[in-house]
Short mmCIF file of C-alpha atoms and ligand atoms in Angstrom, two decimals:
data_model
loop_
_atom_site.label_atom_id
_atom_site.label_comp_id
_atom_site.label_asym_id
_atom_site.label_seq_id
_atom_site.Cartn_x
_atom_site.Cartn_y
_atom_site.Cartn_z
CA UNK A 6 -13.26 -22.74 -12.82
CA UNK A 7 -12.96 -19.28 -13.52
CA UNK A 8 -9.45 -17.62 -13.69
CA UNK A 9 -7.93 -13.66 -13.16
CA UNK A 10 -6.92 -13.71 -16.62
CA UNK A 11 -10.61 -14.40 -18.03
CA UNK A 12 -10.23 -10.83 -17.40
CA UNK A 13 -8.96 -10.46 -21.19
CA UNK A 14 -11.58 -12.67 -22.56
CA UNK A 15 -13.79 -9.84 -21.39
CA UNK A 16 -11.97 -6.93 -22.87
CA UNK A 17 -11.96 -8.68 -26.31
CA UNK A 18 -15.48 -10.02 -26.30
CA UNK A 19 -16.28 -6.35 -25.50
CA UNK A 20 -14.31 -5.29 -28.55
CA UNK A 21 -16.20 -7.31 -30.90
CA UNK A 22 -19.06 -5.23 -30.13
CA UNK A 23 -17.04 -1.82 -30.20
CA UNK A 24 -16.23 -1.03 -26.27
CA UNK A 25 -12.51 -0.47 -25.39
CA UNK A 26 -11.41 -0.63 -21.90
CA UNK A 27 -12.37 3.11 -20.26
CA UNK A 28 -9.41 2.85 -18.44
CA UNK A 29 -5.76 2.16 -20.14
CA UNK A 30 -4.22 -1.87 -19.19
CA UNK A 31 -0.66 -1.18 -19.31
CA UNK A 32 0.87 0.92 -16.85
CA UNK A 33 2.59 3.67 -18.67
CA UNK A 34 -0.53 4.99 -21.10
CA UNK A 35 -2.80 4.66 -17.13
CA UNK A 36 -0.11 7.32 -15.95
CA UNK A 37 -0.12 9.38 -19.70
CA UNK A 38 -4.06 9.40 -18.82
CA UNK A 39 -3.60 10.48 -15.09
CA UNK A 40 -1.39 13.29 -15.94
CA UNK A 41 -3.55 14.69 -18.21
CA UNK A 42 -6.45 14.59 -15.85
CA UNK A 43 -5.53 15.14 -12.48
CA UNK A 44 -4.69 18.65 -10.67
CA UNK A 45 -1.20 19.03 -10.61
CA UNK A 46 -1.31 19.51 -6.69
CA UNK A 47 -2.23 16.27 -6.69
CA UNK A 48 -0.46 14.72 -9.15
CA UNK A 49 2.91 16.01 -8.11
CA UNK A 50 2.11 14.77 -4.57
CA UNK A 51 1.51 11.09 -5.70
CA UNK A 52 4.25 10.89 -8.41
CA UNK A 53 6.99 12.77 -6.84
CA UNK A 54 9.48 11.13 -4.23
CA UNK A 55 12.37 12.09 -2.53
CA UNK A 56 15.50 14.31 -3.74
CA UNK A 57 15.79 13.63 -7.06
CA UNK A 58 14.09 10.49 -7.40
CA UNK A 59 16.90 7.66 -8.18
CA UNK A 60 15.57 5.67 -5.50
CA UNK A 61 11.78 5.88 -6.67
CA UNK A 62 12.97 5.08 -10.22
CA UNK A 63 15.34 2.38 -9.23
CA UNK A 64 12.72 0.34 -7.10
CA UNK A 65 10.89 0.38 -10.84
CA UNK A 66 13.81 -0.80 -13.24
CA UNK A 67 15.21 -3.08 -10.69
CA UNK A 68 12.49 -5.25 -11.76
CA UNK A 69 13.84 -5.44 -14.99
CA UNK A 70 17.33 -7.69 -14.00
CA UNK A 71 15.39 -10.20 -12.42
CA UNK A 72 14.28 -13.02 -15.11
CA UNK A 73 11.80 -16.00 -14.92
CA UNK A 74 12.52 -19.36 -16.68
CA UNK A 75 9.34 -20.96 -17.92
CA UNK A 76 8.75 -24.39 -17.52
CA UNK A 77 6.97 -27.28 -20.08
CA UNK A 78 4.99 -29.71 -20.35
CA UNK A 79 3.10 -28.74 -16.67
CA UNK A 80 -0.69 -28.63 -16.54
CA UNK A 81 -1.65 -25.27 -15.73
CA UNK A 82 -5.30 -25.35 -16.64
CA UNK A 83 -5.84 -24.90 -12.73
CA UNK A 84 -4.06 -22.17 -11.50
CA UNK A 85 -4.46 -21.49 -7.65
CA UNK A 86 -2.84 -17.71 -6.74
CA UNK A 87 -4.88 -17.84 -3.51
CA UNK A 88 -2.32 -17.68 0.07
CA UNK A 89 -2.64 -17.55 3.56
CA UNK A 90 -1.41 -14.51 5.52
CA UNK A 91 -1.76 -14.01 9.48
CA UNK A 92 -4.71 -16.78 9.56
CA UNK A 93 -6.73 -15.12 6.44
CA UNK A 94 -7.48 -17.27 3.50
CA UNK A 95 -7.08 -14.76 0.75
CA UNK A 96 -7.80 -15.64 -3.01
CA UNK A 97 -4.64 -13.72 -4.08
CA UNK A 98 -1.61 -12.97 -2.96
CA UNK A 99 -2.19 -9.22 -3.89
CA UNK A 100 -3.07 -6.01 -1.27
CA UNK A 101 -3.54 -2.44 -1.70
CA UNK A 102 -1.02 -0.39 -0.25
CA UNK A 103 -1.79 2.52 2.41
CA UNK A 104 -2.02 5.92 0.40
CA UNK A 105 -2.78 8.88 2.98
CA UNK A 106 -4.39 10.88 -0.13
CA UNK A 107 -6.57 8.55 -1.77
CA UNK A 108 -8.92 10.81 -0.12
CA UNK A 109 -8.79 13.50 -2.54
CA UNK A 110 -7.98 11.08 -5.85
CA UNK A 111 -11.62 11.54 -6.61
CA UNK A 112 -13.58 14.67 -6.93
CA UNK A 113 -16.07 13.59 -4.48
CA UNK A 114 -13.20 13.29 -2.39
CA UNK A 115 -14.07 10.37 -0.78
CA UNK A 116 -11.30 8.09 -2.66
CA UNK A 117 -10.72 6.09 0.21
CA UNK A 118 -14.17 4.85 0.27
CA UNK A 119 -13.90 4.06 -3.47
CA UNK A 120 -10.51 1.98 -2.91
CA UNK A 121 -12.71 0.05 -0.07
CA UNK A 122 -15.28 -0.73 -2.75
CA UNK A 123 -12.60 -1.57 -5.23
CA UNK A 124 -11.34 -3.91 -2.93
CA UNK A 125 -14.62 -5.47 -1.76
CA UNK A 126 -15.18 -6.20 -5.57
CA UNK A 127 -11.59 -7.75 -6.29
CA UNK A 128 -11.03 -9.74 -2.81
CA UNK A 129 -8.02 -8.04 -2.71
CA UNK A 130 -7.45 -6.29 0.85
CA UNK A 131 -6.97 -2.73 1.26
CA UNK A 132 -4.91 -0.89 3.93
CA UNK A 133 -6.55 2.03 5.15
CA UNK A 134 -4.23 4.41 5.92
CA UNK A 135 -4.06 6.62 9.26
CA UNK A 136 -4.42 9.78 6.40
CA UNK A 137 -8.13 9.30 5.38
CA UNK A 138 -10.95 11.45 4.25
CA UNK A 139 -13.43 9.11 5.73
CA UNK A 140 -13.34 7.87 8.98
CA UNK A 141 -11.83 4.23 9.45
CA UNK A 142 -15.23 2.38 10.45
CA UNK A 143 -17.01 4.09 6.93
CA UNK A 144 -13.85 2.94 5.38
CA UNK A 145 -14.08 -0.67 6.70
CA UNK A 146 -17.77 -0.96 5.82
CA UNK A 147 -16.89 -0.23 2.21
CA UNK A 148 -14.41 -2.85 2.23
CA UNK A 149 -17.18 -5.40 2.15
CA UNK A 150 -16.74 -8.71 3.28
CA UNK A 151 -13.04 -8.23 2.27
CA UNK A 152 -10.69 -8.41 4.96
CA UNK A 153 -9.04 -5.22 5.56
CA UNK A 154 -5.64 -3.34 7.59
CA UNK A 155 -5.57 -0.40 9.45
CA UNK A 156 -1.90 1.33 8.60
CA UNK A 157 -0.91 3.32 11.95
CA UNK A 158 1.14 6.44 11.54
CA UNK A 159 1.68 6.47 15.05
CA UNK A 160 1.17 9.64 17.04
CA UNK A 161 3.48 11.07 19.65
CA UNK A 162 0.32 11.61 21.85
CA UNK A 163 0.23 8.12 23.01
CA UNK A 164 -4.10 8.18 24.07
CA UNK A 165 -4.41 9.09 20.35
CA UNK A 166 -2.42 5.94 19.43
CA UNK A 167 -4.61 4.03 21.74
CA UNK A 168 -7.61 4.99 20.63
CA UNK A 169 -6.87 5.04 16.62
CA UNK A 170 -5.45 1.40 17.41
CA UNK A 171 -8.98 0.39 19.40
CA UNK A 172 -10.82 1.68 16.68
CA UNK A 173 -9.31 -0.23 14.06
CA UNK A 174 -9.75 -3.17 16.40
CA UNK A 175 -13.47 -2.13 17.14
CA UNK A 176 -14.37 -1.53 13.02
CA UNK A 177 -13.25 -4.93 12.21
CA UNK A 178 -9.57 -4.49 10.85
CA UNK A 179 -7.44 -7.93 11.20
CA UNK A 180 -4.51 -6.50 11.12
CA UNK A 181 -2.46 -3.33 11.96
CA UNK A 182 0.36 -2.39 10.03
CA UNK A 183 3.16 0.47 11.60
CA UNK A 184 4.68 2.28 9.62
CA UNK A 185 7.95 2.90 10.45
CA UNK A 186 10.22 5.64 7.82
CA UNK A 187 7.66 8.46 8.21
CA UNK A 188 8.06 9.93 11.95
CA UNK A 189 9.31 13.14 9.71
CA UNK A 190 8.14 13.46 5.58
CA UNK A 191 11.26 13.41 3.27
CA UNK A 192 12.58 16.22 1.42
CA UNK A 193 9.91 16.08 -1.54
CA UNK A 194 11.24 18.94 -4.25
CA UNK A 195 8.07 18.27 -6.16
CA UNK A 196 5.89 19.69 -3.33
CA UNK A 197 8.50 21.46 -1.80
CA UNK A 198 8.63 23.59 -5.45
CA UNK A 199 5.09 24.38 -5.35
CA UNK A 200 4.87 24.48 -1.65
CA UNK A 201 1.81 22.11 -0.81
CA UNK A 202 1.62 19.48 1.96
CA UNK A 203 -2.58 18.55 1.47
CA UNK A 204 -2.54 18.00 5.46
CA UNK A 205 -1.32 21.47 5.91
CA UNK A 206 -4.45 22.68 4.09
CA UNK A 207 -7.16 20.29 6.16
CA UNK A 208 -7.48 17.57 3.89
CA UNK A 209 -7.00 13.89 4.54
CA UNK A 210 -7.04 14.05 8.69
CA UNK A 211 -10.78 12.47 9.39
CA UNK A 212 -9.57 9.94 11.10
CA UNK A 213 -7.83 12.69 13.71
CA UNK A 214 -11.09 14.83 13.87
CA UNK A 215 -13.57 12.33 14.12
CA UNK A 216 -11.25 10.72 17.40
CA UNK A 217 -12.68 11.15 21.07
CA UNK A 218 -9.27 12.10 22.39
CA UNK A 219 -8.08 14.25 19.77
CA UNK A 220 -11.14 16.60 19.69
CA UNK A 221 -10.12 16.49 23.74
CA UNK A 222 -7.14 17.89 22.74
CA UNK A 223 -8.87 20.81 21.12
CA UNK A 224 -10.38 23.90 23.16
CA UNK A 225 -13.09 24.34 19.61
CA UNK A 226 -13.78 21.47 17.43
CA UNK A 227 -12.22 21.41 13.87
CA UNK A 228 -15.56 22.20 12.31
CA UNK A 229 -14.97 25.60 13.98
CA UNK A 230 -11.68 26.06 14.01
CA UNK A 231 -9.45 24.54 11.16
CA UNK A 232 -6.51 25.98 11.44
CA UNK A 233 -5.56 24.96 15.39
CA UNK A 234 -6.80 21.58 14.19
CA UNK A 235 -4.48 20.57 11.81
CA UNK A 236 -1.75 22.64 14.02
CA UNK A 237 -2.25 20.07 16.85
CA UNK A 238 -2.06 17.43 14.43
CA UNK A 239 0.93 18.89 12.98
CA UNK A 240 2.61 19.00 16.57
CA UNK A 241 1.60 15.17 17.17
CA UNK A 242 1.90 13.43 14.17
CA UNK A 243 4.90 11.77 14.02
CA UNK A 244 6.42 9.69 17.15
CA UNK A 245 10.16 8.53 16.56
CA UNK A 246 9.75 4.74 17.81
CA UNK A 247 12.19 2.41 18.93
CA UNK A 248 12.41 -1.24 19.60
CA UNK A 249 11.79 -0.32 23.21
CA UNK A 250 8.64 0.99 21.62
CA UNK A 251 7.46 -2.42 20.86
CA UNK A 252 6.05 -4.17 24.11
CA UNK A 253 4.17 -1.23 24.34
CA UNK A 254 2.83 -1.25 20.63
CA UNK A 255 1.99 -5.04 21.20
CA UNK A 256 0.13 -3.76 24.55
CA UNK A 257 -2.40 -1.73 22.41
CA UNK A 258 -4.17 -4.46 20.64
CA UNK A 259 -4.35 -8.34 19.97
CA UNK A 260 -4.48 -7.96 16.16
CA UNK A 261 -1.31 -8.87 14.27
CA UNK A 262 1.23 -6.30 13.88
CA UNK A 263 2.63 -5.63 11.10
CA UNK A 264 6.33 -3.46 10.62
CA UNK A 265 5.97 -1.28 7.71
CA UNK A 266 9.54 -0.24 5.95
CA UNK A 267 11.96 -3.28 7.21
CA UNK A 268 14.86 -3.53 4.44
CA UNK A 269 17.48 -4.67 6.75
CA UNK A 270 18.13 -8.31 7.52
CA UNK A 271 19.34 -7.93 10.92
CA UNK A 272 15.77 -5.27 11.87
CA UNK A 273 13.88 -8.02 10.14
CA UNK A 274 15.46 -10.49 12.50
CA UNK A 275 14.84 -8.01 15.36
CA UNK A 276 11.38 -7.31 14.50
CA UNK A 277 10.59 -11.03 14.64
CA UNK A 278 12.18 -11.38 17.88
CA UNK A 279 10.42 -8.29 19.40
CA UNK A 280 7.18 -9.89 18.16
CA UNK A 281 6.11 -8.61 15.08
CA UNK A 282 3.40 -10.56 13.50
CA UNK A 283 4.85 -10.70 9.77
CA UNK A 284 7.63 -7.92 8.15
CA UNK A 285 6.68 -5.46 5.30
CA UNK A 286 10.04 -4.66 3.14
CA UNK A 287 8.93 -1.17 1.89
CA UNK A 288 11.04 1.78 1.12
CA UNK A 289 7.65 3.79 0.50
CA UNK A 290 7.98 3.86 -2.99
CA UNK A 291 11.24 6.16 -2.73
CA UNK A 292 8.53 8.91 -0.84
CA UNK A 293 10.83 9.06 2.32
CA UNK A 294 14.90 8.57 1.24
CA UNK A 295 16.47 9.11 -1.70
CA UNK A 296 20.17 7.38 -1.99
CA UNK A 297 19.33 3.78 -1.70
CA UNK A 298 18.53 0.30 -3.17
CA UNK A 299 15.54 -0.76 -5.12
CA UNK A 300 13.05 -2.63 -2.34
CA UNK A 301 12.69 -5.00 -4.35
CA UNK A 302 16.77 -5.88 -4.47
CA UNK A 303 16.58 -5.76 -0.53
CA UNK A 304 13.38 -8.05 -0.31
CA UNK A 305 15.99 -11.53 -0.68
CA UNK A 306 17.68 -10.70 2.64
CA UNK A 307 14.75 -9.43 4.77
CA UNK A 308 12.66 -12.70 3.83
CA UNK A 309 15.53 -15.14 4.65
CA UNK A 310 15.99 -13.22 7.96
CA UNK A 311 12.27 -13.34 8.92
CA UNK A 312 12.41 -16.97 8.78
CA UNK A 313 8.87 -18.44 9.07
CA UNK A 314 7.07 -14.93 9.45
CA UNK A 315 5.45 -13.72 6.31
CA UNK A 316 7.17 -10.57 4.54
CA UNK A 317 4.26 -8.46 2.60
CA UNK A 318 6.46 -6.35 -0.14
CA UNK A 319 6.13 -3.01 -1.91
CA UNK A 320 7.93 -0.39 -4.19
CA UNK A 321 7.61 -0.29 -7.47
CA UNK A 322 4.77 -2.91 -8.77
CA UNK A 323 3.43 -2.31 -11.76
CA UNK A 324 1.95 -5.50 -13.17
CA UNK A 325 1.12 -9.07 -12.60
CA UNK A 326 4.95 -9.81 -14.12
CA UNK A 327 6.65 -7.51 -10.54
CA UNK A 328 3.86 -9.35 -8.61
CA UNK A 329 5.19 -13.03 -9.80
CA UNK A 330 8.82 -11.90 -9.77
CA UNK A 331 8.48 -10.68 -5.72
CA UNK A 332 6.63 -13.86 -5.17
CA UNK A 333 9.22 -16.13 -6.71
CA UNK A 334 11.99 -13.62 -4.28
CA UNK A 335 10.24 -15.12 -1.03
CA UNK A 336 7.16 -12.11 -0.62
CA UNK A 337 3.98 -13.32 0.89
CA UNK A 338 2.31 -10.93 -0.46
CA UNK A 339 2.42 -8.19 -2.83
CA UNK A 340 1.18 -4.72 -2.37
CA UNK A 341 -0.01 -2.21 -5.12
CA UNK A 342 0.51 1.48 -4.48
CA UNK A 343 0.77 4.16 -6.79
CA UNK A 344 -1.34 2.20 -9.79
CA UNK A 345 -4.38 1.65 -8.34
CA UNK A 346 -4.32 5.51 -7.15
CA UNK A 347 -4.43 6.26 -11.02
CA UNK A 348 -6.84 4.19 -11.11
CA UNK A 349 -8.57 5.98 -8.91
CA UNK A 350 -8.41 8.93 -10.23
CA UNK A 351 -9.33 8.14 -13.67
CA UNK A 352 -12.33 6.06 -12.75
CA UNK A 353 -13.40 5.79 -9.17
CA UNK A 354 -13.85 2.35 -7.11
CA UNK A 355 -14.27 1.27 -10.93
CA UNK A 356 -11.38 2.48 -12.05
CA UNK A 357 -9.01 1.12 -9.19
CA UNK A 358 -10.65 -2.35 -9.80
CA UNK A 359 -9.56 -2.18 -13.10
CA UNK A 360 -6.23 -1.93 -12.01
CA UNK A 361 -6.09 -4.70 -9.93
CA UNK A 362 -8.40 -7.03 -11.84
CA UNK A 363 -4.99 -6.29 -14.88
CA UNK A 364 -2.65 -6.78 -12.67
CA UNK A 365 -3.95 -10.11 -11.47
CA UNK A 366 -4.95 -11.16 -15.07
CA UNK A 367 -1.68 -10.49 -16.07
CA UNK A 368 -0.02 -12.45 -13.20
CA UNK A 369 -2.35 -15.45 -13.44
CA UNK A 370 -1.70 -15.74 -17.32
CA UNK A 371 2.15 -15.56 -16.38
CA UNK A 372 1.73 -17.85 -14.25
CA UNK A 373 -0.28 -20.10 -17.05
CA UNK A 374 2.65 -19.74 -19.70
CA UNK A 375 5.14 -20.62 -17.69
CA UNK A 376 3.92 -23.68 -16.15
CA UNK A 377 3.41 -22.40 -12.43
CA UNK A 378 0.33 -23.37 -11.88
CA UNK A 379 0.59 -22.64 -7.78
CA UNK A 380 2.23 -19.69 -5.61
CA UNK A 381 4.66 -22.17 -4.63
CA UNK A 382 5.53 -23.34 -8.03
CA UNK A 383 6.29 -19.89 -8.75
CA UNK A 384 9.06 -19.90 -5.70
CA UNK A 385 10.43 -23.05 -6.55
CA UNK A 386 11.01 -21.83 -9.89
CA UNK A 387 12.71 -18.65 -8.53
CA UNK A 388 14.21 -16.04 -10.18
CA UNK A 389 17.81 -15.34 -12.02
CA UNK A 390 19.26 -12.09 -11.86
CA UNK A 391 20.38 -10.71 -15.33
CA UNK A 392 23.14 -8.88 -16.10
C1 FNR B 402 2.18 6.38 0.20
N1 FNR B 402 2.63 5.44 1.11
C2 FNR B 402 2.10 5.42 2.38
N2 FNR B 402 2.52 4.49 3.28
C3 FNR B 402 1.98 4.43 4.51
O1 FNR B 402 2.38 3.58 5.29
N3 FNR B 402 0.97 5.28 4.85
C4 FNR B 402 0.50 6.23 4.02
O2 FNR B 402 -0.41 6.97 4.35
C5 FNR B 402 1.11 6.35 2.75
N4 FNR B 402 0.76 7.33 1.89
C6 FNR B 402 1.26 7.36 0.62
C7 FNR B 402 0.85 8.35 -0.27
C8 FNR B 402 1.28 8.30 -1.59
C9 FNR B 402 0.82 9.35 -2.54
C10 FNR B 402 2.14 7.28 -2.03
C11 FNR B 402 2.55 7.16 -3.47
C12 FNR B 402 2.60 6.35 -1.14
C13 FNR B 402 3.56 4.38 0.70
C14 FNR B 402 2.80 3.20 0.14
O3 FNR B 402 2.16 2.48 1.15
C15 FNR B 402 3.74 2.23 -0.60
O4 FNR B 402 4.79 1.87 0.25
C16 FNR B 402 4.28 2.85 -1.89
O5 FNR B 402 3.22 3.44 -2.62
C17 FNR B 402 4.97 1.83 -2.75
O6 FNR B 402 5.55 2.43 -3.86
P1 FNR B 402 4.89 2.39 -5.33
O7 FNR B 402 4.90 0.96 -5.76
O8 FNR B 402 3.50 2.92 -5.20
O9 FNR B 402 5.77 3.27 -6.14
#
């Protein structure tokens, strides 16, 4: 039976006859590499986060106070990471995050297509997010026979909501997940210092011109006129919701709903009682508020308040080790943001399924040492928080 961390069999085989990996394994030489060859207007936008980053960089070296104990004499020759998640069978328990640029992380600038690819190759699901360079049915396509979420950033023009929503449902999403801390963007000093928002300039709002009712919206089309586009997106993007925004987000579509940026017990409890398919304990990787606790600290509380509803996690995953450590915290599944963007970047669908095939190798071989040969090995085993 073949195994995620065969993955290093390959990249030493390969060695013997001379090939390194294109692409750097470990996290901090892939971000070395990225800075060195991506535009800074793009690099700032993807690494920077909110004020002066504490949060961003806390949701990283959080990870390092909690500890796994390994366990002997267990028979992990068979390792099974595979879960299920809203009624998908999924071979991992690993998902891409949303990223609203990916669009422009290649120089074909159709990134978003290459994370669908990526995804399609690895069986690891990618959320496409409302921020695209390709419209969401190309986007699906690419993801393959992959199951795939739409991420809503949901508009104050409640048709548009509709119809992005019916779209999603239409292209074959199974899931749509709301995002819930970005009705406004957080104070951002890396863009704010060299004054870029990539929306501002056009980029990354396909899915907004290629919609029926937004182009209604629009006395010329945005192939015409550019700047009144991206002005009446500007003027709708962001809808403040409440929970009395709920029955009518449940309203638009039968898919499962998923609440994007839940860090609180008691909204977790809330959200499950308004109806929300599963929780997803986010702090946007420190993008949106600077001033508070590592996700990964607040994940505990929000999965014992969600009861028998999944939790997906992100903020801050960098390798198969984070992935096993928010697993054995109570995390259905794990999403991967900011990597797999590098990846990107560096090397295309290819280079973003390098990430992910690492991570996984690296998570499965964890799991292999330490005698977990199951995801729910790994949660019986837990975690220890270190001093
Ligand atoms: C994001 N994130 C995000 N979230 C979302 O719901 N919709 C989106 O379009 C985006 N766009 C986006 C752009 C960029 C450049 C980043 C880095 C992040 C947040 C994302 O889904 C996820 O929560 C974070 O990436 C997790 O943090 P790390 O692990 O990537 O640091």
């Amino acid at each position: 039976m073949p195994h995620y961390g065969d993955y290093q069999n390959q990249i030493y085989f390969a060695g013997l006859g001379g090939v390194l990996p294109k692409i750097p394994v470990d996290y901090a030489t892939l971000v070395a590499r990225a800075e060195q060859a991506m535009p800074p207007h793009v690099l700032n936008y993807v690494q920077g986060g909110c004020g002066d980053e504490h949060t961003q960089d806390r949701n990283r070296t959080a990870f390092d106070h909690w500890g796994m104990t390994p366990r002997m004499m267990v028979d992990c020759t068979q390792r099974d990471l595979s879960i299920e998640l809203l009624g998908l069978k999924l071979p991992t328990p690993l998902f891409m995050s949303p990223i609203g640029v990916n669009g422009i992380a290649t120089q074909d600038e159709h990134g978003d297509i290459a994370a669908a690819k990526a995804s399609a190759a690895t069986g690891v699901p990618f959320s496409s997010s409302t921020l695209s360079n390709d419209p969401l049915e190309d986007v699906a396509k690419a993801c393959g026979d992959t199951p795939a979420f739409f991420q809503l950033y949901t508009p104050k023009d409640k048709e548009l909501a509709e119809s992005l929503v019916s779209r999603a449902e239409q292209a074959g999403y199974k899931a749509i997940q709301i995002t819930l801390d970005t009705w406004v963007t957080g104070w951002r000093p890396r863009d704010l210092n060299t004054a870029n928002f990539p929306q501002l300039r056009g980029h990354v709002l396909q899915n907004y011109f290629s919609d029926p009712v937004f182009r209604s919206r629009l006395e010329k089309p945005p192939e015409e006129d550019l700047r009144t586009a991206v002005t009446t997106w500007a003027a709708t993007f962001g809808k403040v919701l409440t929970w009395d925004d709920m029955k009518w987000l449940r309203s638009l579509t039968k898919l499962p709903i998923i609440l994007k940026g839940i860090c609180h017990g008691d909204d977790a409890r809330r959200a499950v009682d308004e109806g929300a398919d599963a929780i997803y304990c986010s702090n946007h990787g420190g993008r949106q508020a600077n001033g508070g606790i590592a996700a990964i600290d607040m994940l505990p509380d929000v999965v014992a308040a969600s009861g028998d509803v999944p939790v997906l996690f992100d903020s801050g995953i960098r390798s198969g080790s984070d992935v096993v450590k928010a697993l054995a915290l109570g995390a259905t599944a794990v999403g991967v943001g900011r990597p797999y963007f590098y990846g990107l970047a560096l090397g295309g669908a290819a280079g973003a399924e390098h990430v992910l095939r690492c991570i996984l190798a690296e998570a499965d071989l964890l799991m292999a040492v330490n005698g977990y040969p199951t995801i729910a090995a790994v949660r019986e085993a837990g975690v220890k928080r270190q001093a």
